[in-house]
């Protein structure tokens, strides 16, 4: 009997065929933000269809969810004709999704983030949070499978742990093995055990940064509910979409397109301005750390022609002028 | 950053507080056998209630499923008063469930057992099977959580793999860590990756044997839909419940109660006779391998006073005459 060959977070993983893309399905893009535990079915379906187009060369959709849908006695897939199917070549992808209107309520109400499993509320909250994000993960895995994407849910609780919020242990070989076998791992922001504080929340963005650092995807796509990163909350009338952000060797970043001159604005884009957009600085910082590795990051609106271009890798050589989104790139 | 301290299958796991019990929720006991993907809600609820009584010293039920139920807009739990809750001491349990009417159709239709992931049908079947057992696992985790049991779904695909059907790699430390943190891991029969044939099915019974060998529970309980192991299919009018099976050092087993004389039967209980009950020999063999380790195994009907006695550990010293079930025990 062999060991499971687990990799610690300091070991890189080499795949036979390189990892094409890690894609984040933002919670705001695939759930109804203000409606507790409601999937945005319409958006999710378009996102999954675009992912199929980006991943699989065949046009034919072979449904892989053969289970009953709630409220229906029919199963939704058919196995007929599968034997004759062309063996479509597929690209290596990893999908990571946020929680959106799932999990957040449960986690914040109980204080899972700060830990303390000796408190009944925290312990119950961890269970409740994991159930809620588990419901969402299953819905996403099924939606991907219905599009013929061989998706496998891989809850981070099983294998990832932290130490005061920082990733302490990960079994990347399990993710790599699934990819090598032709599957698409579907991870998500999750409540996990923490060596020192008992438990915490591990965000999808932190998971992506870790996966990117050790599995070196060609590019990373963040699908959101707005066109990209703005200089102020995008709901404001004068909000300007930041087209390109350059990241230096030291991890610092600056907006290179539009230039301040283009923007015809007198104020500089300050950290404070970004903070108002609700954690956009955190998002850019995470993206900047990925870009620093030489991996292009695209932040783009889900379900648009722009997201399809980003997912398909069409932006790697040249970004068309009519493309709407934010590119975050390493610049020496 | 530290390693995840994964344990191979040859390493035993030492828990601070010993593992009390591994319980198998048989597929036949918790799903409607002949109704595709239908949970036996009534049975499951009784089973979870008995598990709570066996695991937790407190009488108060603190619901840990705060998510919406299908067809209802209400969430089912409340966090009020949780802070004041007594810190109930709980016993270490592991729950493993079968697939019942979930997964079987998907797996058998596609041939996941025999592997061959280069065949589109097998690959799609693995995804479909995992979705189906994932739906059941979520339902069971939620039913346990509603009873105040801090349950955590741990799909074997993430961490367990096989080599031509035999367990090759397992990350037992993830299971142990969840237990040490006060949670109840909920595993299940699953489709997993196989080093040589690509994939296969890993049954709940094989998982239990492996967990028992390395985590040394005080006892193991198999909850089924009949009173125990019979000498012939229990639907036959003259079927006799085998009360006690003794397992020798070499793993061989024999019925010690009732004796052949008691049974007033002329035929010996042969392997062939058991085979007719549909894999009962396999079940006894698995149980015998656990019993050989000195761990008592109880096979008992779910949701009865007999199962509650078995789960609570009341049978360890003395088995009352009116207890209905099968005990499988090591006998030097």
XYZ file of C-alpha atoms in Angstrom:
664
model
C 0.000 0.000 0.000
C 1.414 3.304 -1.066
C 1.332 6.721 0.494
C -1.031 9.286 -0.956
C 1.922 11.416 -2.033
C 0.425 14.521 -0.532
C 2.082 17.772 -1.391
C 2.624 20.520 1.079
C 2.051 24.055 0.012
C 5.709 24.554 -0.793
C 5.785 21.834 -3.454
C 4.812 22.618 -7.000
C 2.681 20.203 -8.948
C 3.656 19.149 -12.423
C 0.861 18.078 -14.734
C 1.392 16.030 -17.891
C -0.600 18.627 -19.803
C -0.269 22.163 -18.439
C -3.150 23.738 -16.561
C -4.912 26.094 -18.929
C -6.986 28.219 -16.604
C -8.276 28.682 -13.097
C -11.664 30.352 -13.177
C -13.428 31.980 -10.265
C -17.202 32.032 -10.374
C -17.857 35.044 -8.185
C -20.627 34.631 -5.654
C -22.297 37.811 -6.940
C -22.359 36.447 -10.501
C -23.955 33.068 -9.807
C -26.220 33.694 -6.827
C -28.895 36.282 -6.129
C -27.004 38.513 -3.735
C -29.952 39.711 -1.686
C -31.977 36.519 -1.769
C -30.848 33.964 0.831
C -29.562 30.746 -0.748
C -30.843 31.437 -4.242
C -28.837 30.433 -7.295
C -28.956 32.799 -10.263
C -29.970 29.941 -12.552
C -29.927 31.996 -15.727
C -26.435 33.366 -15.175
C -25.121 30.009 -14.032
C -26.403 28.318 -17.173
C -24.707 30.867 -19.455
C -21.477 30.651 -17.449
C -21.454 26.850 -17.710
C -22.154 26.998 -21.430
C -19.251 29.407 -21.930
C -17.012 27.178 -19.840
C -17.931 24.228 -22.060
C -17.022 26.231 -25.166
C -13.708 27.198 -23.616
C -12.852 23.728 -22.326
C -14.141 21.197 -24.802
C -13.472 21.082 -28.519
C -16.630 19.087 -29.335
C -19.875 20.939 -30.007
C -21.990 18.049 -28.763
C -23.244 18.325 -25.208
C -23.181 15.061 -23.282
C -25.065 15.562 -20.023
C -23.336 14.063 -16.980
C -25.975 14.861 -14.378
C -28.347 11.908 -14.443
C -30.080 12.725 -11.187
C -33.589 13.965 -10.533
C -34.130 17.704 -10.207
C -36.172 18.949 -7.252
C -39.848 19.068 -8.148
C -39.389 16.739 -11.094
C -39.558 12.973 -11.240
C -37.512 12.820 -14.400
C -33.795 12.405 -14.486
C -32.179 15.000 -16.652
C -29.557 13.064 -18.556
C -29.530 10.209 -20.970
C -26.792 7.666 -21.446
C -27.959 6.713 -24.928
C -25.414 7.221 -27.640
C -22.627 7.953 -25.214
C -20.623 4.997 -26.467
C -20.496 6.484 -29.963
C -19.441 9.868 -28.765
C -16.271 11.378 -30.131
C -13.531 11.500 -27.563
C -13.360 15.246 -27.333
C -10.078 16.699 -26.239
C -10.531 18.974 -23.295
C -8.434 21.621 -21.642
C -7.305 21.440 -18.045
C -9.348 23.850 -15.947
C -9.996 24.322 -12.262
C -13.218 25.995 -11.151
C -13.416 27.806 -7.810
C -16.615 29.484 -6.697
C -17.540 31.947 -4.006
C -20.448 31.667 -1.597
C -22.621 34.618 -2.578
C -25.917 34.384 -0.717
C -24.981 30.909 0.547
C -22.966 30.511 3.715
C -22.399 34.192 4.450
C -25.324 34.555 6.810
C -24.448 31.330 8.617
C -20.787 32.234 8.931
C -21.204 35.836 10.050
C -23.991 35.033 12.520
C -21.803 32.478 14.268
C -18.324 33.960 14.014
C -16.669 30.998 12.250
C -13.993 33.346 10.866
C -12.498 34.052 14.277
C -12.657 30.437 15.428
C -13.275 29.095 18.920
C -14.827 25.673 18.459
C -15.391 25.308 22.206
C -18.255 27.773 21.746
C -21.435 25.912 20.715
C -22.470 28.729 18.379
C -19.191 28.607 16.436
C -19.290 24.832 16.154
C -22.919 24.837 14.996
C -22.119 27.711 12.629
C -19.329 25.757 10.989
C -21.691 22.850 10.337
C -24.423 25.198 9.076
C -21.985 27.133 6.857
C -20.601 23.955 5.315
C -24.118 22.680 4.586
C -25.012 25.949 2.893
C -21.904 26.151 0.680
C -22.271 22.406 0.056
C -25.757 22.980 -1.375
C -24.332 25.631 -3.717
C -21.354 23.469 -4.705
C -23.667 20.604 -5.636
C -25.815 22.946 -7.745
C -22.752 24.238 -9.596
C -21.260 20.775 -10.134
C -24.636 19.660 -11.550
C -24.972 22.705 -13.802
C -21.463 22.072 -15.178
C -22.214 18.359 -15.619
C -25.386 19.148 -17.549
C -23.155 21.005 -20.011
C -21.008 17.895 -20.383
C -18.186 19.189 -18.187
C -16.787 16.309 -16.091
C -16.966 18.259 -12.846
C -15.998 16.919 -9.428
C -16.833 18.773 -6.224
C -13.790 18.983 -3.939
C -14.709 20.678 -0.661
C -11.622 22.380 0.841
C -12.578 21.227 4.356
C -11.282 17.810 3.277
C -7.584 18.463 2.862
C -7.016 22.181 3.356
C -6.293 23.652 6.764
C -4.947 26.933 8.052
C -2.875 28.397 10.829
C -4.362 31.705 12.037
C -6.022 32.077 8.653
C -2.943 31.322 6.541
C -2.888 28.133 4.519
C -0.972 25.534 6.544
C -1.680 22.259 4.755
C -3.116 21.323 1.390
C -3.274 18.077 -0.450
C -2.705 19.416 -3.968
C -1.980 15.931 -5.301
C -5.689 15.059 -4.975
C -6.581 18.029 -7.185
C -3.786 17.162 -9.625
C -4.843 13.519 -9.803
C -8.404 14.492 -10.674
C -7.126 16.767 -13.460
C -4.753 14.102 -14.794
C -7.729 11.720 -14.932
C -9.616 14.206 -17.123
C -11.901 15.804 -14.537
C -12.569 19.432 -13.657
C -12.162 20.019 -9.899
C -14.733 22.405 -8.441
C -13.542 24.013 -5.199
C -15.112 26.788 -3.188
C -14.733 29.179 -0.306
C -15.270 27.021 2.773
C -15.097 26.826 6.546
C -11.938 24.888 7.436
C -10.068 23.754 10.525
C -7.316 26.021 11.839
C -4.355 24.717 13.828
C -4.408 27.528 16.328
C -7.848 29.114 16.453
C -9.860 25.951 15.771
C -11.538 27.034 12.563
C -11.804 29.879 10.090
C -13.106 30.790 6.647
C -10.906 30.127 3.632
C -11.960 32.361 0.756
C -12.115 31.255 -2.849
C -9.663 34.029 -3.767
C -7.011 32.740 -1.362
C -7.530 29.210 -2.695
C -7.015 30.498 -6.245
C -3.819 32.292 -5.327
C -2.457 29.125 -3.746
C -3.475 26.933 -6.682
C -2.025 29.448 -9.152
C 1.307 29.606 -7.315
C 1.753 25.840 -7.308
C -0.009 24.708 -10.452
C 0.957 27.568 -12.773
C -2.105 28.054 -14.987
C -1.683 29.938 -18.266
C -4.196 32.507 -17.064
C -6.772 33.180 -14.354
C -10.287 34.537 -14.939
C -12.468 36.138 -12.277
C -16.120 36.216 -13.364
C -18.028 38.962 -11.558
C -21.290 40.884 -11.857
C -19.681 44.088 -13.160
C -17.415 44.721 -16.142
C -14.235 44.745 -14.104
C -12.454 46.928 -11.593
C -13.550 50.568 -11.358
C -11.947 53.601 -9.766
C -14.994 54.072 -7.536
C -18.179 52.092 -6.885
C -19.467 51.119 -10.363
C -22.927 52.332 -9.420
C -21.618 55.910 -9.452
C -22.273 57.717 -12.750
C -18.670 58.817 -13.302
C -17.122 55.430 -12.446
C -14.287 54.547 -14.800
C -13.398 50.988 -15.756
C -9.721 50.314 -15.169
C -8.639 48.436 -18.314
C -5.124 47.472 -17.358
C -3.252 47.261 -14.088
C 0.492 46.651 -14.109
C 2.124 44.780 -11.258
C 5.789 45.341 -10.415
C 8.405 42.934 -9.090
C 7.735 44.137 -5.555
C 4.009 43.405 -5.910
C 3.025 47.057 -6.118
C 0.478 47.881 -8.787
C -0.579 50.870 -10.850
C -3.268 51.594 -13.402
C -1.705 51.777 -16.868
C -4.882 52.046 -18.923
C -6.661 54.382 -18.965
C -3.909 56.789 -17.990
C -4.718 59.544 -15.537
C -4.599 61.913 -18.493
C -7.169 59.840 -20.405
C -9.431 59.825 -17.425
C -9.498 63.583 -17.342
C -9.600 63.454 -13.598
C -7.696 65.408 -11.095
C -7.656 62.876 -8.303
C -5.280 59.984 -8.185
C -6.698 56.510 -7.837
C -6.030 56.017 -4.213
C -6.389 52.983 -2.059
C -9.152 54.769 -0.202
C -11.134 55.236 -3.392
C -10.962 51.509 -4.083
C -11.874 50.552 -0.573
C -15.253 52.141 -1.077
C -16.098 49.527 -3.711
C -16.202 46.900 -0.989
C -12.977 45.032 -0.684
C -11.797 45.834 -4.205
C -8.328 46.508 -2.857
C -8.222 43.019 -1.378
C -9.333 41.648 -4.728
C -6.680 43.594 -6.642
C -4.035 42.593 -4.109
C -4.872 38.904 -4.535
C -4.898 39.305 -8.313
C -1.610 41.245 -8.182
C 0.045 38.379 -6.313
C -1.019 36.019 -9.087
C 0.098 38.429 -11.815
C 3.491 38.748 -10.112
C 4.028 35.075 -10.994
C 3.749 36.004 -14.664
C 0.160 34.785 -14.926
C -2.338 37.149 -16.585
C -5.495 37.789 -14.594
C -8.751 38.876 -16.257
C -11.582 40.334 -14.195
C -14.677 40.340 -16.383
C -18.460 40.316 -16.306
C -19.928 36.799 -16.320
C -22.019 35.683 -19.273
C -20.856 38.310 -21.762
C -18.888 38.058 -25.025
C -16.042 39.550 -23.008
C -16.002 36.675 -20.514
C -16.121 34.112 -23.323
C -13.054 35.725 -24.904
C -11.215 35.685 -21.582
C -12.106 32.066 -20.785
C -11.120 30.898 -24.284
C -7.659 32.378 -23.920
C -8.171 34.779 -26.827
C -6.721 37.680 -24.873
C -3.313 36.202 -24.301
C -1.658 37.702 -27.354
C -3.729 40.750 -27.936
C -6.535 42.536 -26.150
C -8.994 44.051 -28.626
C -9.991 47.658 -28.051
C -13.642 46.727 -27.714
C -12.958 44.209 -24.936
C -14.482 45.280 -21.647
C -12.764 44.087 -18.522
C -9.670 44.523 -16.369
C -6.361 42.843 -17.153
C -3.850 42.570 -14.349
C -0.381 41.832 -15.664
C 3.169 41.541 -14.519
C 5.337 44.307 -15.873
C 9.086 44.175 -15.413
C 4.110 25.958 6.209
C 3.720 22.438 7.493
C 2.907 19.183 5.771
C -0.601 17.829 6.055
C 0.700 14.852 7.992
C -1.173 12.402 5.817
C -1.294 8.839 7.022
C -0.959 5.940 4.703
C -3.163 2.952 5.189
C -0.495 1.161 7.188
C -0.340 3.829 9.886
C -2.707 3.710 12.819
C -4.333 6.872 14.054
C -4.301 7.722 17.724
C -7.104 9.918 18.984
C -6.987 11.836 22.264
C -10.342 10.322 23.173
C -10.894 6.820 21.750
C -13.311 6.326 18.880
C -16.541 4.979 20.314
C -18.301 3.621 17.263
C -18.364 3.432 13.497
C -21.930 3.169 12.271
C -23.042 2.132 8.814
C -26.340 3.519 7.598
C -27.267 0.818 5.130
C -28.617 2.051 1.820
C -31.684 -0.161 2.218
C -32.472 1.370 5.616
C -32.332 5.041 4.673
C -33.474 5.113 1.052
C -36.502 3.673 -0.725
C -34.901 0.724 -2.472
C -37.163 0.585 -5.498
C -37.717 4.299 -5.902
C -34.879 6.049 -7.745
C -33.124 8.655 -5.590
C -35.705 8.732 -2.833
C -34.649 9.137 0.799
C -36.689 7.205 3.371
C -37.281 10.387 5.360
C -39.139 8.692 8.185
C -36.447 6.085 8.796
C -33.651 8.610 8.423
C -35.216 10.867 11.026
C -35.521 8.035 13.569
C -31.967 6.878 12.827
C -30.602 10.402 13.360
C -32.561 10.795 16.583
C -31.143 7.510 17.897
C -27.659 8.586 16.876
C -28.103 11.799 18.837
C -29.168 9.838 21.927
C -26.147 7.580 21.554
C -23.653 10.371 20.876
C -24.671 13.366 22.939
C -25.333 13.474 26.662
C -27.589 16.549 26.465
C -31.309 16.097 25.810
C -31.609 19.491 24.120
C -31.558 19.477 20.328
C -29.602 22.333 18.799
C -30.275 22.342 15.052
C -27.168 22.873 12.923
C -28.824 22.930 9.507
C -29.767 26.564 8.966
C -30.434 26.215 5.254
C -33.687 26.340 3.323
C -35.447 23.070 2.567
C -36.648 22.481 -0.998
C -40.162 23.805 -1.455
C -39.917 26.002 1.618
C -38.694 29.538 1.970
C -38.004 29.136 5.660
C -34.684 28.137 7.086
C -34.987 25.294 9.508
C -32.672 26.235 12.306
C -32.423 29.044 14.766
C -29.281 30.381 16.332
C -31.117 31.942 19.261
C -30.047 30.730 22.656
C -27.092 28.810 21.299
C -24.686 30.851 23.389
C -26.368 29.690 26.565
C -26.309 26.078 25.589
C -24.637 23.617 27.877
C -21.434 22.292 26.418
C -22.654 18.744 26.007
C -20.001 16.088 26.034
C -20.218 13.963 22.944
C -18.825 10.604 21.951
C -16.543 10.116 18.983
C -18.468 8.505 16.139
C -17.914 8.054 12.424
C -20.919 7.643 10.139
C -20.603 5.805 6.828
C -23.594 5.370 4.556
C -24.378 3.262 1.543
C -25.920 4.443 -1.699
C -29.257 2.598 -1.755
C -31.345 3.927 -4.612
C -28.789 6.704 -5.209
C -25.810 6.063 -7.431
C -26.440 2.410 -8.191
C -28.274 3.007 -11.448
C -25.685 5.540 -12.601
C -22.773 3.304 -11.692
C -24.093 0.059 -13.132
C -25.313 1.670 -16.363
C -21.872 3.091 -17.048
C -19.522 0.433 -15.694
C -17.612 2.673 -13.271
C -16.675 -0.416 -11.204
C -14.477 -1.868 -13.926
C -12.858 1.445 -14.792
C -11.674 2.686 -18.182
C -11.861 6.472 -18.042
C -10.922 6.745 -21.723
C -14.464 5.579 -22.463
C -16.841 8.579 -22.462
C -19.600 6.500 -20.859
C -17.421 5.527 -17.893
C -16.181 9.082 -17.388
C -19.714 10.519 -17.577
C -20.918 7.716 -15.301
C -18.360 8.588 -12.650
C -19.528 12.215 -12.651
C -23.201 11.164 -12.581
C -22.602 8.606 -9.813
C -20.771 11.117 -7.657
C -23.548 13.684 -8.111
C -26.145 11.119 -7.076
C -24.313 9.922 -3.936
C -23.436 13.569 -3.218
C -27.146 14.444 -3.132
C -27.739 11.624 -0.637
C -24.718 12.574 1.485
C -25.949 16.152 1.752
C -29.402 14.951 2.799
C -27.910 12.732 5.498
C -25.524 15.408 6.781
C -28.474 17.807 6.990
C -30.707 15.279 8.770
C -27.936 14.653 11.316
C -27.333 18.391 11.753
C -31.034 18.992 12.382
C -30.670 16.608 15.342
C -27.801 18.699 16.646
C -25.091 16.295 15.494
C -22.079 18.286 14.206
C -21.831 16.312 10.978
C -19.303 16.950 8.218
C -19.607 15.327 4.787
C -16.272 13.833 3.717
C -16.547 12.370 0.192
C -14.020 9.545 -0.230
C -13.172 10.718 -3.767
C -11.163 13.470 -2.064
C -8.373 11.503 -0.436
C -9.108 7.815 -0.968
C -7.848 5.957 -4.012
C -7.479 2.316 -4.973
C -5.272 -0.011 -6.957
C -7.380 -2.585 -8.834
C -10.123 -2.083 -6.295
C -7.935 -2.371 -3.177
C -7.389 0.688 -1.052
C -4.074 2.248 -2.076
C -4.060 5.664 -0.420
C -6.108 7.290 2.288
C -5.673 10.484 4.190
C -6.921 9.285 7.566
C -5.464 12.314 9.316
C -8.193 14.493 7.779
C -10.852 12.242 9.317
C -8.974 12.149 12.630
C -8.566 15.924 12.701
C -12.304 16.437 12.189
C -13.025 14.044 15.077
C -10.451 15.706 17.341
C -12.156 19.039 16.614
C -15.477 17.616 17.823
C -17.141 16.807 14.508
C -18.770 13.643 13.184
C -17.338 12.683 9.774
C -19.937 11.336 7.343
C -18.377 9.177 4.616
C -20.068 7.054 1.985
C -19.642 4.507 -0.733
C -18.211 6.495 -3.647
C -16.682 6.330 -7.096
C -12.939 6.878 -6.679
C -9.824 7.005 -8.841
C -7.851 3.788 -9.276
C -4.111 3.742 -10.010
C -4.358 0.978 -12.579
C -7.865 0.805 -14.003
C -8.638 4.530 -13.832
C -11.600 4.386 -11.487
C -13.768 2.027 -9.480
C -16.421 1.919 -6.778
C -15.333 1.896 -3.155
C -18.088 0.447 -0.984
C -19.067 1.790 2.404
C -18.310 -1.627 3.920
C -14.714 -1.609 2.685
C -14.307 1.937 4.007
C -15.579 0.812 7.414
C -13.189 -2.124 7.543
C -10.284 0.192 6.750
C -11.348 2.802 9.307
C -11.906 0.104 11.941
C -8.477 -1.416 11.364
C -6.663 1.885 11.784
C -8.852 3.824 14.201
C -9.903 0.973 16.508
C -13.487 1.838 17.463
C -14.971 0.175 20.545
C -17.682 -1.354 18.364
C -19.203 -1.193 14.875
C -22.932 -1.095 14.101
C -24.484 -1.935 10.734
C -28.023 -0.550 10.482
C -30.070 -2.504 7.916
C -33.692 -3.023 6.931
C -33.975 -6.501 8.477
C -33.301 -7.724 12.017
C -29.867 -9.076 11.210
C -28.279 -11.943 9.310
C -30.492 -14.887 8.449
C -29.695 -18.393 7.292
C -31.722 -17.849 4.116
C -33.494 -14.856 2.563
C -35.458 -13.262 5.428
C -38.549 -13.146 3.245
C -38.766 -16.941 3.467
C -41.149 -18.145 6.173
C -38.649 -20.460 7.858
C -35.750 -17.986 7.862
C -33.807 -18.064 11.098
C -32.048 -15.053 12.576
C -28.420 -15.831 13.357
C -27.896 -14.295 16.799
C -24.184 -14.796 17.210
C -21.364 -15.530 14.817
C -17.918 -16.386 16.193
C -14.826 -15.466 14.228
C -11.613 -17.437 14.677
C -7.997 -16.278 14.515
C -7.806 -17.387 10.892
C -10.835 -15.278 9.976
C -13.134 -18.268 9.556
C -16.546 -17.881 11.128
C -19.301 -20.104 12.450
C -22.757 -19.596 13.863
C -22.693 -20.095 17.627
C -26.245 -19.019 18.431
C -28.658 -20.521 17.662
C -26.877 -23.847 17.511
C -27.742 -26.201 14.702
C -29.589 -28.265 17.282
C -31.683 -25.276 18.359
C -32.549 -24.551 14.797
C -33.998 -28.020 14.382
C -32.797 -28.059 10.819
C -31.117 -30.776 8.927
C -29.101 -28.626 6.540
C -25.927 -26.881 7.533
C -25.675 -23.171 6.992
C -23.643 -23.240 3.889
C -22.023 -20.465 1.962
C -24.416 -21.191 -0.857
C -27.407 -20.642 1.384
C -26.101 -17.246 2.379
C -25.275 -16.246 -1.126
C -28.953 -16.396 -1.953
C -29.605 -13.516 0.437
C -27.758 -11.248 -1.919
C -24.185 -10.739 -0.930
C -24.713 -11.698 2.713
C -21.513 -13.730 2.595
C -19.606 -10.627 1.539
C -21.215 -8.702 4.369
C -20.346 -11.372 6.942
C -16.811 -11.615 5.588
C -16.285 -7.871 5.954
C -17.777 -7.970 9.445
C -15.640 -11.000 10.324
C -12.493 -9.127 9.363
C -13.489 -6.343 11.761
C -14.386 -8.821 14.529
C -10.994 -10.499 14.095
C -9.458 -7.257 15.368
C -11.328 -7.739 18.624
C -14.049 -5.239 17.713
C -17.655 -6.368 18.208
C -19.909 -5.923 15.211
C -23.695 -5.581 15.556
C -25.959 -6.001 12.552
C -29.380 -4.692 13.502
C -32.601 -3.259 12.114
C -32.547 0.554 11.884
C -34.958 2.563 13.978
C -35.803 -0.129 16.531
C -35.169 -0.409 20.271
C -32.567 -2.995 19.277
C -30.598 -0.520 17.172
C -30.704 2.087 19.941
C -29.236 -0.460 22.369
C -26.487 -1.345 19.905
C -25.618 2.291 19.141
C -25.542 3.235 22.832
C -22.988 0.549 23.580
C -25.344 -1.290 25.926
C -24.509 -4.648 24.383
C -20.824 -4.606 25.151
C -21.019 -6.428 28.462
C -24.155 -8.423 28.074
C -26.615 -9.131 25.285
C -30.143 -9.438 26.620
C -32.158 -12.444 25.487
C -34.833 -10.228 23.956
C -32.342 -8.320 21.795
C -32.902 -8.967 18.120
C -29.885 -8.715 15.893
C -26.650 -10.429 14.936
C -23.449 -10.072 16.939
C -20.211 -10.966 15.212
C -17.420 -11.496 17.698
C -13.858 -12.637 17.894
C -13.503 -15.920 19.714
C -10.072 -17.257 20.562
